[in-house]
PDB file of C-alpha atoms and ligand atoms in Angstrom:
ATOM      1  CA  UNK H  17       8.042  30.552  11.055  1.00  0.00           C
ATOM      2  CA  UNK H  18       6.564  27.575  12.749  1.00  0.00           C
ATOM      3  CA  UNK H  19       8.718  24.402  13.725  1.00  0.00           C
ATOM      4  CA  UNK H  20       6.431  21.432  14.317  1.00  0.00           C
ATOM      5  CA  UNK H  21       8.136  18.777  16.482  1.00  0.00           C
ATOM      6  CA  UNK H  22       6.943  15.336  15.309  1.00  0.00           C
ATOM      7  CA  UNK H  23       6.603  12.311  17.674  1.00  0.00           C
ATOM      8  CA  UNK H  24       8.886   9.579  16.881  1.00  0.00           C
ATOM      9  CA  UNK H  25       8.667   6.191  18.458  1.00  0.00           C
ATOM     10  CA  UNK H  26       9.354   3.595  15.996  1.00  0.00           C
ATOM     11  CA  UNK H  27      12.401   4.786  14.029  1.00  0.00           C
ATOM     12  CA  UNK H  28      15.661   5.797  15.341  1.00  0.00           C
ATOM     13  CA  UNK H  29      16.270   9.270  13.641  1.00  0.00           C
ATOM     14  CA  UNK H  30      14.449  11.690  11.684  1.00  0.00           C
ATOM     15  CA  UNK H  31      15.995  14.519   9.771  1.00  0.00           C
ATOM     16  CA  UNK H  32      13.916  17.214   8.099  1.00  0.00           C
ATOM     17  CA  UNK H  33      14.552  20.752   6.732  1.00  0.00           C
ATOM     18  CA  UNK H  34      12.376  23.801   7.480  1.00  0.00           C
ATOM     19  CA  UNK H  35      12.898  26.835   5.295  1.00  0.00           C
ATOM     20  CA  UNK H  36      12.966  29.994   7.034  1.00  0.00           C
ATOM     21  CA  UNK H  37      13.850  33.597   6.214  1.00  0.00           C
ATOM     22  CA  UNK H  38      15.650  36.389   7.979  1.00  0.00           C
ATOM     23  CA  UNK H  39      15.093  40.067   7.071  1.00  0.00           C
ATOM     24  CA  UNK H  40      16.020  43.305   8.827  1.00  0.00           C
ATOM     25  CA  UNK H  41      16.072  46.938   7.462  1.00  0.00           C
ATOM     26  CA  UNK H  42      19.977  46.758   6.730  1.00  0.00           C
ATOM     27  CA  UNK H  43      20.002  43.238   5.328  1.00  0.00           C
ATOM     28  CA  UNK H  44      18.156  41.947   2.450  1.00  0.00           C
ATOM     29  CA  UNK H  45      16.114  38.791   2.943  1.00  0.00           C
ATOM     30  CA  UNK H  46      18.031  35.585   3.044  1.00  0.00           C
ATOM     31  CA  UNK H  47      16.524  32.182   2.871  1.00  0.00           C
ATOM     32  CA  UNK H  48      18.149  29.568   5.219  1.00  0.00           C
ATOM     33  CA  UNK H  49      17.456  25.984   5.849  1.00  0.00           C
ATOM     34  CA  UNK H  50      16.666  24.904   9.353  1.00  0.00           C
ATOM     35  CA  UNK H  51      17.889  21.247   9.832  1.00  0.00           C
ATOM     36  CA  UNK H  52      16.148  19.472  12.584  1.00  0.00           C
ATOM     37  CA  UNK H  53      17.257  16.127  13.861  1.00  0.00           C
ATOM     38  CA  UNK H  54      15.045  14.048  16.240  1.00  0.00           C
ATOM     39  CA  UNK H  55      16.309  11.097  18.464  1.00  0.00           C
ATOM     40  CA  UNK H  56      13.380   9.162  19.909  1.00  0.00           C
ATOM     41  CA  UNK H  57      12.482   9.097  23.629  1.00  0.00           C
ATOM     42  CA  UNK H  58      13.648   6.092  25.876  1.00  0.00           C
ATOM     43  CA  UNK H  59      10.950   5.043  28.425  1.00  0.00           C
ATOM     44  CA  UNK H  60      12.029   6.047  31.947  1.00  0.00           C
ATOM     45  CA  UNK H  61      15.416   7.357  30.731  1.00  0.00           C
ATOM     46  CA  UNK H  62      15.130  10.364  28.629  1.00  0.00           C
ATOM     47  CA  UNK H  63      12.638  12.402  26.505  1.00  0.00           C
ATOM     48  CA  UNK H  64      13.061  13.157  22.849  1.00  0.00           C
ATOM     49  CA  UNK H  65      16.205  14.912  21.857  1.00  0.00           C
ATOM     50  CA  UNK H  66      16.131  17.639  19.079  1.00  0.00           C
ATOM     51  CA  UNK H  67      19.197  19.035  17.502  1.00  0.00           C
ATOM     52  CA  UNK H  68      18.503  22.080  15.329  1.00  0.00           C
ATOM     53  CA  UNK H  69      21.017  23.616  12.917  1.00  0.00           C
ATOM     54  CA  UNK H  70      20.634  26.578  10.735  1.00  0.00           C
ATOM     55  CA  UNK H  71      22.751  26.691   7.591  1.00  0.00           C
ATOM     56  CA  UNK H  72      25.340  28.220   6.791  1.00  0.00           C
ATOM     57  CA  UNK H  73      26.090  28.985  10.470  1.00  0.00           C
ATOM     58  CA  UNK H  74      27.297  26.288  12.966  1.00  0.00           C
ATOM     59  CA  UNK H  75      28.535  23.685  10.401  1.00  0.00           C
ATOM     60  CA  UNK H  76      30.586  23.385   7.316  1.00  0.00           C
ATOM     61  CA  UNK H  77      28.729  22.587   4.169  1.00  0.00           C
ATOM     62  CA  UNK H  78      31.539  20.454   2.853  1.00  0.00           C
ATOM     63  CA  UNK H  79      32.475  16.943   3.712  1.00  0.00           C
ATOM     64  CA  UNK H  80      34.514  16.254   6.912  1.00  0.00           C
ATOM     65  CA  UNK H  81      37.175  13.724   6.695  1.00  0.00           C
ATOM     66  CA  UNK H  82      39.000  11.900   9.556  1.00  0.00           C
ATOM     67  CA  UNK H  83      41.268   8.933   9.948  1.00  0.00           C
ATOM     68  CA  UNK H  84      42.097   6.259  12.520  1.00  0.00           C
ATOM     69  CA  UNK H  85      45.562   4.420  12.455  1.00  0.00           C
ATOM     70  CA  UNK H  86      44.820   1.062  13.939  1.00  0.00           C
ATOM     71  CA  UNK H  87      47.772  -0.630  15.777  1.00  0.00           C
ATOM     72  CA  UNK H  88      48.102  -2.934  18.810  1.00  0.00           C
ATOM     73  CA  UNK H  89      48.225  -0.867  21.855  1.00  0.00           C
ATOM     74  CA  UNK H  90      47.099   2.032  19.763  1.00  0.00           C
ATOM     75  CA  UNK H  91      50.760   2.079  18.389  1.00  0.00           C
ATOM     76  CA  UNK H  92      51.895   2.910  22.006  1.00  0.00           C
ATOM     77  CA  UNK H  93      55.073   0.573  22.217  1.00  0.00           C
ATOM     78  CA  UNK H  94      55.547   1.122  25.994  1.00  0.00           C
ATOM     79  CA  UNK H  95      52.097   1.065  27.438  1.00  0.00           C
ATOM     80  CA  UNK H  96      49.490  -1.649  27.543  1.00  0.00           C
ATOM     81  CA  UNK H  97      48.196  -3.838  30.179  1.00  0.00           C
ATOM     82  CA  UNK H  98      45.286  -5.864  28.841  1.00  0.00           C
ATOM     83  CA  UNK H  99      46.840  -5.960  25.434  1.00  0.00           C
ATOM     84  CA  UNK H 100      49.849  -7.814  26.730  1.00  0.00           C
ATOM     85  CA  UNK H 101      47.946 -11.092  26.144  1.00  0.00           C
ATOM     86  CA  UNK H 102      47.967 -10.480  22.440  1.00  0.00           C
ATOM     87  CA  UNK H 103      51.535 -10.922  21.904  1.00  0.00           C
ATOM     88  CA  UNK H 104      52.193 -12.454  18.414  1.00  0.00           C
ATOM     89  CA  UNK H 105      49.050 -10.934  17.001  1.00  0.00           C
ATOM     90  CA  UNK H 106      50.098  -8.140  14.566  1.00  0.00           C
ATOM     91  CA  UNK H 107      46.794  -6.247  13.803  1.00  0.00           C
ATOM     92  CA  UNK H 108      47.085  -3.099  11.794  1.00  0.00           C
ATOM     93  CA  UNK H 109      45.274  -1.152   9.249  1.00  0.00           C
ATOM     94  CA  UNK H 110      43.974   2.417   8.461  1.00  0.00           C
ATOM     95  CA  UNK H 111      40.448   3.601   8.542  1.00  0.00           C
ATOM     96  CA  UNK H 112      38.988   6.620   6.646  1.00  0.00           C
ATOM     97  CA  UNK H 113      36.057   8.283   7.968  1.00  0.00           C
ATOM     98  CA  UNK H 114      34.079  10.648   5.858  1.00  0.00           C
ATOM     99  CA  UNK H 115      30.840  12.530   6.604  1.00  0.00           C
ATOM    100  CA  UNK H 116      29.711  13.988   3.196  1.00  0.00           C
ATOM    101  CA  UNK H 117      26.932  16.081   4.605  1.00  0.00           C
ATOM    102  CA  UNK H 118      27.596  17.246   8.081  1.00  0.00           C
ATOM    103  CA  UNK H 119      26.193  17.457  10.807  1.00  0.00           C
ATOM    104  CA  UNK H 120      23.295  15.245  10.143  1.00  0.00           C
ATOM    105  CA  UNK H 121      24.524  13.012   7.165  1.00  0.00           C
ATOM    106  CA  UNK H 122      25.735   9.463   7.698  1.00  0.00           C
ATOM    107  CA  UNK H 123      29.499   8.658   8.395  1.00  0.00           C
ATOM    108  CA  UNK H 124      31.214   6.148   6.348  1.00  0.00           C
ATOM    109  CA  UNK H 125      34.158   4.230   7.588  1.00  0.00           C
ATOM    110  CA  UNK H 126      36.325   2.261   5.076  1.00  0.00           C
ATOM    111  CA  UNK H 127      39.681   0.664   5.010  1.00  0.00           C
ATOM    112  CA  UNK H 128      41.437  -2.717   5.508  1.00  0.00           C
ATOM    113  CA  UNK H 129      42.602  -4.319   8.659  1.00  0.00           C
ATOM    114  CA  UNK H 130      45.196  -7.173   8.533  1.00  0.00           C
ATOM    115  CA  UNK H 131      46.608  -9.606  11.029  1.00  0.00           C
ATOM    116  CA  UNK H 132      43.355 -10.582  12.669  1.00  0.00           C
ATOM    117  CA  UNK H 133      42.322 -14.109  13.720  1.00  0.00           C
ATOM    118  CA  UNK H 134      39.810 -15.313  11.068  1.00  0.00           C
ATOM    119  CA  UNK H 135      36.101 -14.718  12.223  1.00  0.00           C
ATOM    120  CA  UNK H 136      34.080 -11.932  13.542  1.00  0.00           C
ATOM    121  CA  UNK H 137      35.546  -9.227  15.734  1.00  0.00           C
ATOM    122  CA  UNK H 138      33.778  -6.650  17.925  1.00  0.00           C
ATOM    123  CA  UNK H 139      34.154  -3.133  16.307  1.00  0.00           C
ATOM    124  CA  UNK H 140      33.232  -0.095  18.440  1.00  0.00           C
ATOM    125  CA  UNK H 141      33.993   3.562  19.178  1.00  0.00           C
ATOM    126  CA  UNK H 142      35.300   3.855  22.736  1.00  0.00           C
ATOM    127  CA  UNK H 143      35.020   7.045  24.777  1.00  0.00           C
ATOM    128  CA  UNK H 144      38.390   8.276  25.012  1.00  0.00           C
ATOM    129  CA  UNK H 145      41.356   8.858  22.400  1.00  0.00           C
ATOM    130  CA  UNK H 146      43.814   7.854  25.106  1.00  0.00           C
ATOM    131  CA  UNK H 147      46.428   5.230  24.503  1.00  0.00           C
ATOM    132  CA  UNK H 148      48.804   6.009  27.343  1.00  0.00           C
ATOM    133  CA  UNK H 149      48.208   2.404  28.667  1.00  0.00           C
ATOM    134  CA  UNK H 150      47.519   0.983  25.275  1.00  0.00           C
ATOM    135  CA  UNK H 151      43.930   0.353  24.135  1.00  0.00           C
ATOM    136  CA  UNK H 152      42.940  -0.273  27.770  1.00  0.00           C
ATOM    137  CA  UNK H 153      42.751   3.428  28.436  1.00  0.00           C
ATOM    138  CA  UNK H 154      40.287   4.235  25.608  1.00  0.00           C
ATOM    139  CA  UNK H 155      37.686   3.540  28.331  1.00  0.00           C
ATOM    140  CA  UNK H 156      34.320   1.934  27.624  1.00  0.00           C
ATOM    141  CA  UNK H 157      32.065   2.117  24.586  1.00  0.00           C
ATOM    142  CA  UNK H 158      31.132   5.707  23.609  1.00  0.00           C
ATOM    143  CA  UNK H 159      27.679   6.032  25.230  1.00  0.00           C
ATOM    144  CA  UNK H 160      26.781   9.696  25.932  1.00  0.00           C
ATOM    145  CA  UNK H 161      23.061   8.725  26.346  1.00  0.00           C
ATOM    146  CA  UNK H 162      23.687   6.059  28.983  1.00  0.00           C
ATOM    147  CA  UNK H 163      21.788   3.247  27.466  1.00  0.00           C
ATOM    148  CA  UNK H 164      22.396  -0.513  27.157  1.00  0.00           C
ATOM    149  CA  UNK H 165      24.914  -2.029  24.537  1.00  0.00           C
ATOM    150  CA  UNK H 166      23.174  -3.294  21.303  1.00  0.00           C
ATOM    151  CA  UNK H 167      24.085  -3.771  17.726  1.00  0.00           C
ATOM    152  CA  UNK H 168      24.410  -1.214  14.994  1.00  0.00           C
ATOM    153  CA  UNK H 169      20.948  -1.432  13.573  1.00  0.00           C
ATOM    154  CA  UNK H 170      19.238  -1.499  16.968  1.00  0.00           C
ATOM    155  CA  UNK H 171      16.892   1.577  17.785  1.00  0.00           C
ATOM    156  CA  UNK H 172      18.639   1.921  21.147  1.00  0.00           C
ATOM    157  CA  UNK H 173      22.319   1.438  21.298  1.00  0.00           C
ATOM    158  CA  UNK H 174      25.639   3.012  22.387  1.00  0.00           C
ATOM    159  CA  UNK H 175      26.706   5.747  19.746  1.00  0.00           C
ATOM    160  CA  UNK H 176      29.913   3.615  19.597  1.00  0.00           C
ATOM    161  CA  UNK H 177      28.302   0.240  18.859  1.00  0.00           C
ATOM    162  CA  UNK H 178      29.197  -0.630  15.292  1.00  0.00           C
ATOM    163  CA  UNK H 179      28.694  -4.342  15.550  1.00  0.00           C
ATOM    164  CA  UNK H 180      31.365  -6.702  14.023  1.00  0.00           C
ATOM    165  CA  UNK H 181      34.010  -6.947  11.271  1.00  0.00           C
ATOM    166  CA  UNK H 182      34.649 -10.097   9.483  1.00  0.00           C
ATOM    167  CA  UNK H 183      38.209 -11.309   8.976  1.00  0.00           C
ATOM    168  CA  UNK H 184      38.760 -13.823   6.220  1.00  0.00           C
ATOM    169  CA  UNK H 185      41.094 -16.971   6.283  1.00  0.00           C
ATOM    170  CA  UNK H 186      44.132 -14.675   5.655  1.00  0.00           C
ATOM    171  CA  UNK H 187      42.994 -12.461   8.628  1.00  0.00           C
ATOM    172  CA  UNK H 188      42.044  -9.532   6.431  1.00  0.00           C
ATOM    173  CA  UNK H 189      38.893  -7.572   7.200  1.00  0.00           C
ATOM    174  CA  UNK H 190      37.534  -5.011   4.553  1.00  0.00           C
ATOM    175  CA  UNK H 191      35.799  -2.448   6.642  1.00  0.00           C
ATOM    176  CA  UNK H 192      32.896  -0.554   4.877  1.00  0.00           C
ATOM    177  CA  UNK H 193      30.505   0.772   7.661  1.00  0.00           C
ATOM    178  CA  UNK H 194      27.884   3.333   6.986  1.00  0.00           C
ATOM    179  CA  UNK H 195      26.251   4.720  10.145  1.00  0.00           C
ATOM    180  CA  UNK H 196      23.638   7.567  10.609  1.00  0.00           C
ATOM    181  CA  UNK H 197      24.013   7.903  14.444  1.00  0.00           C
ATOM    182  CA  UNK H 198      27.550   9.006  14.534  1.00  0.00           C
ATOM    183  CA  UNK H 199      28.888  12.522  13.590  1.00  0.00           C
ATOM    184  CA  UNK H 200      32.304  14.053  12.832  1.00  0.00           C
ATOM    185  CA  UNK H 201      30.892  17.268  13.715  1.00  0.00           C
ATOM    186  CA  UNK H 202      30.927  18.766  17.142  1.00  0.00           C
ATOM    187  CA  UNK H 203      28.008  17.936  19.492  1.00  0.00           C
ATOM    188  CA  UNK H 204      27.064  14.911  21.808  1.00  0.00           C
ATOM    189  CA  UNK H 205      27.381  12.368  19.190  1.00  0.00           C
ATOM    190  CA  UNK H 206      30.790  13.391  17.822  1.00  0.00           C
ATOM    191  CA  UNK H 207      33.411  10.674  17.702  1.00  0.00           C
ATOM    192  CA  UNK H 208      36.405  12.917  16.841  1.00  0.00           C
ATOM    193  CA  UNK H 209      39.051  12.470  19.238  1.00  0.00           C
ATOM    194  CA  UNK H 210      37.676   9.201  20.618  1.00  0.00           C
ATOM    195  CA  UNK H 211      39.058   5.774  19.594  1.00  0.00           C
ATOM    196  CA  UNK H 212      38.110   2.827  17.335  1.00  0.00           C
ATOM    197  CA  UNK H 213      38.786  -0.479  19.087  1.00  0.00           C
ATOM    198  CA  UNK H 214      38.896  -4.035  17.542  1.00  0.00           C
ATOM    199  CA  UNK H 215      38.275  -6.980  19.791  1.00  0.00           C
ATOM    200  CA  UNK H 216      39.423 -10.477  20.112  1.00  0.00           C
ATOM    201  CA  UNK H 217      35.888 -12.093  19.893  1.00  0.00           C
ATOM    202  CA  UNK H 218      32.523 -11.406  18.115  1.00  0.00           C
ATOM    203  CA  UNK H 219      30.163  -8.952  19.761  1.00  0.00           C
ATOM    204  CA  UNK H 220      26.907 -10.628  20.612  1.00  0.00           C
ATOM    205  CA  UNK H 221      25.212  -7.404  20.214  1.00  0.00           C
ATOM    206  CA  UNK H 222      23.733  -7.451  23.702  1.00  0.00           C
ATOM    207  CA  UNK H 223      21.746 -10.621  23.322  1.00  0.00           C
ATOM    208  CA  UNK H 224      24.070 -12.880  25.339  1.00  0.00           C
ATOM    209  CA  UNK H 225      21.801 -12.718  28.532  1.00  0.00           C
ATOM    210  CA  UNK H 226      24.571 -11.701  30.828  1.00  0.00           C
ATOM    211  CA  UNK H 227      25.675  -8.459  32.454  1.00  0.00           C
ATOM    212  CA  UNK H 228      28.635  -8.266  30.429  1.00  0.00           C
ATOM    213  CA  UNK H 229      26.572  -8.762  27.153  1.00  0.00           C
ATOM    214  CA  UNK H 230      24.369  -5.739  27.849  1.00  0.00           C
ATOM    215  CA  UNK H 231      27.418  -3.557  28.886  1.00  0.00           C
ATOM    216  CA  UNK H 232      29.875  -4.428  26.106  1.00  0.00           C
ATOM    217  CA  UNK H 233      28.843  -7.393  23.835  1.00  0.00           C
ATOM    218  CA  UNK H 234      31.225  -9.738  25.580  1.00  0.00           C
ATOM    219  CA  UNK H 235      33.700  -9.259  22.830  1.00  0.00           C
ATOM    220  CA  UNK H 236      36.826  -9.846  24.985  1.00  0.00           C
ATOM    221  CA  UNK H 237      40.171  -8.231  24.775  1.00  0.00           C
ATOM    222  CA  UNK H 238      41.211  -5.385  22.744  1.00  0.00           C
ATOM    223  CA  UNK H 239      43.502  -6.396  19.876  1.00  0.00           C
ATOM    224  CA  UNK H 240      44.180  -3.144  18.402  1.00  0.00           C
ATOM    225  CA  UNK H 241      42.861   0.499  18.505  1.00  0.00           C
ATOM    226  CA  UNK H 242      43.478   3.807  16.953  1.00  0.00           C
ATOM    227  CA  UNK H 243      42.507   7.457  17.578  1.00  0.00           C
ATOM    228  CA  UNK H 244      40.004   9.204  15.347  1.00  0.00           C
ATOM    229  CA  UNK H 245      41.533  12.482  14.195  1.00  0.00           C
ATOM    230  CA  UNK H 246      40.620  15.218  11.649  1.00  0.00           C
ATOM    231  CA  UNK H 247      42.502  15.116   8.538  1.00  0.00           C
ATOM    232  CA  UNK H 248      40.755  18.153   6.815  1.00  0.00           C
TER     233      UNK H 248
HETATM  234 CU1   CU A 308      34.942  -2.121  22.095  1.00  0.00          CU
HETATM  235 ZN1   ZN A 309      28.500  -0.923  23.343  1.00  0.00          ZN
END
């Protein structure tokens, strides 16, 4: 079996499948697919990353479902420092996360959020599923590869960068995000046990020409958050 690694520079991710077969005197020959997922190199920071999976070992073949219940302070009624400025704003909702073809297939996030000020709001996965001090203790944007902040469709971004959601005049945002960089399976890009955070302001997608912009998109305070947890 020969696995040829492709050089990838212009696109974010490549998935491909190599057919391989295993045989031994005691086992009859079995064909297995080897899934190879490639992440591009970043000049001066890291070389290409390859993730290799062989089915059926190492990952479930069925969909993975998770949910995040979004509440001010993450639902923690006693904690919260930064969030105290959001008194009177009652943001809430539930998000369902589904990865139909783990570990390399896209993750879809759907659900409704209500109680938002109308307009765009930064929408990210933050590093920690910790709400002991409200959404403040969720840490910064989930950024396992230590790169600058950007938008969801940029080639180099935090794994947690999902751009903005748009709230209408009634304060309701219909979330329907599809993203191929996240996974609900284990590994460095897994967002299970981390937190979804909704911000006060629009995320400038790293284009604000300030230090805050390239760190977090200048999207202001954290209106609400919820921990991403398995539901199957
Ligand atoms: Cu955020
Ligand atoms: Zn970010």
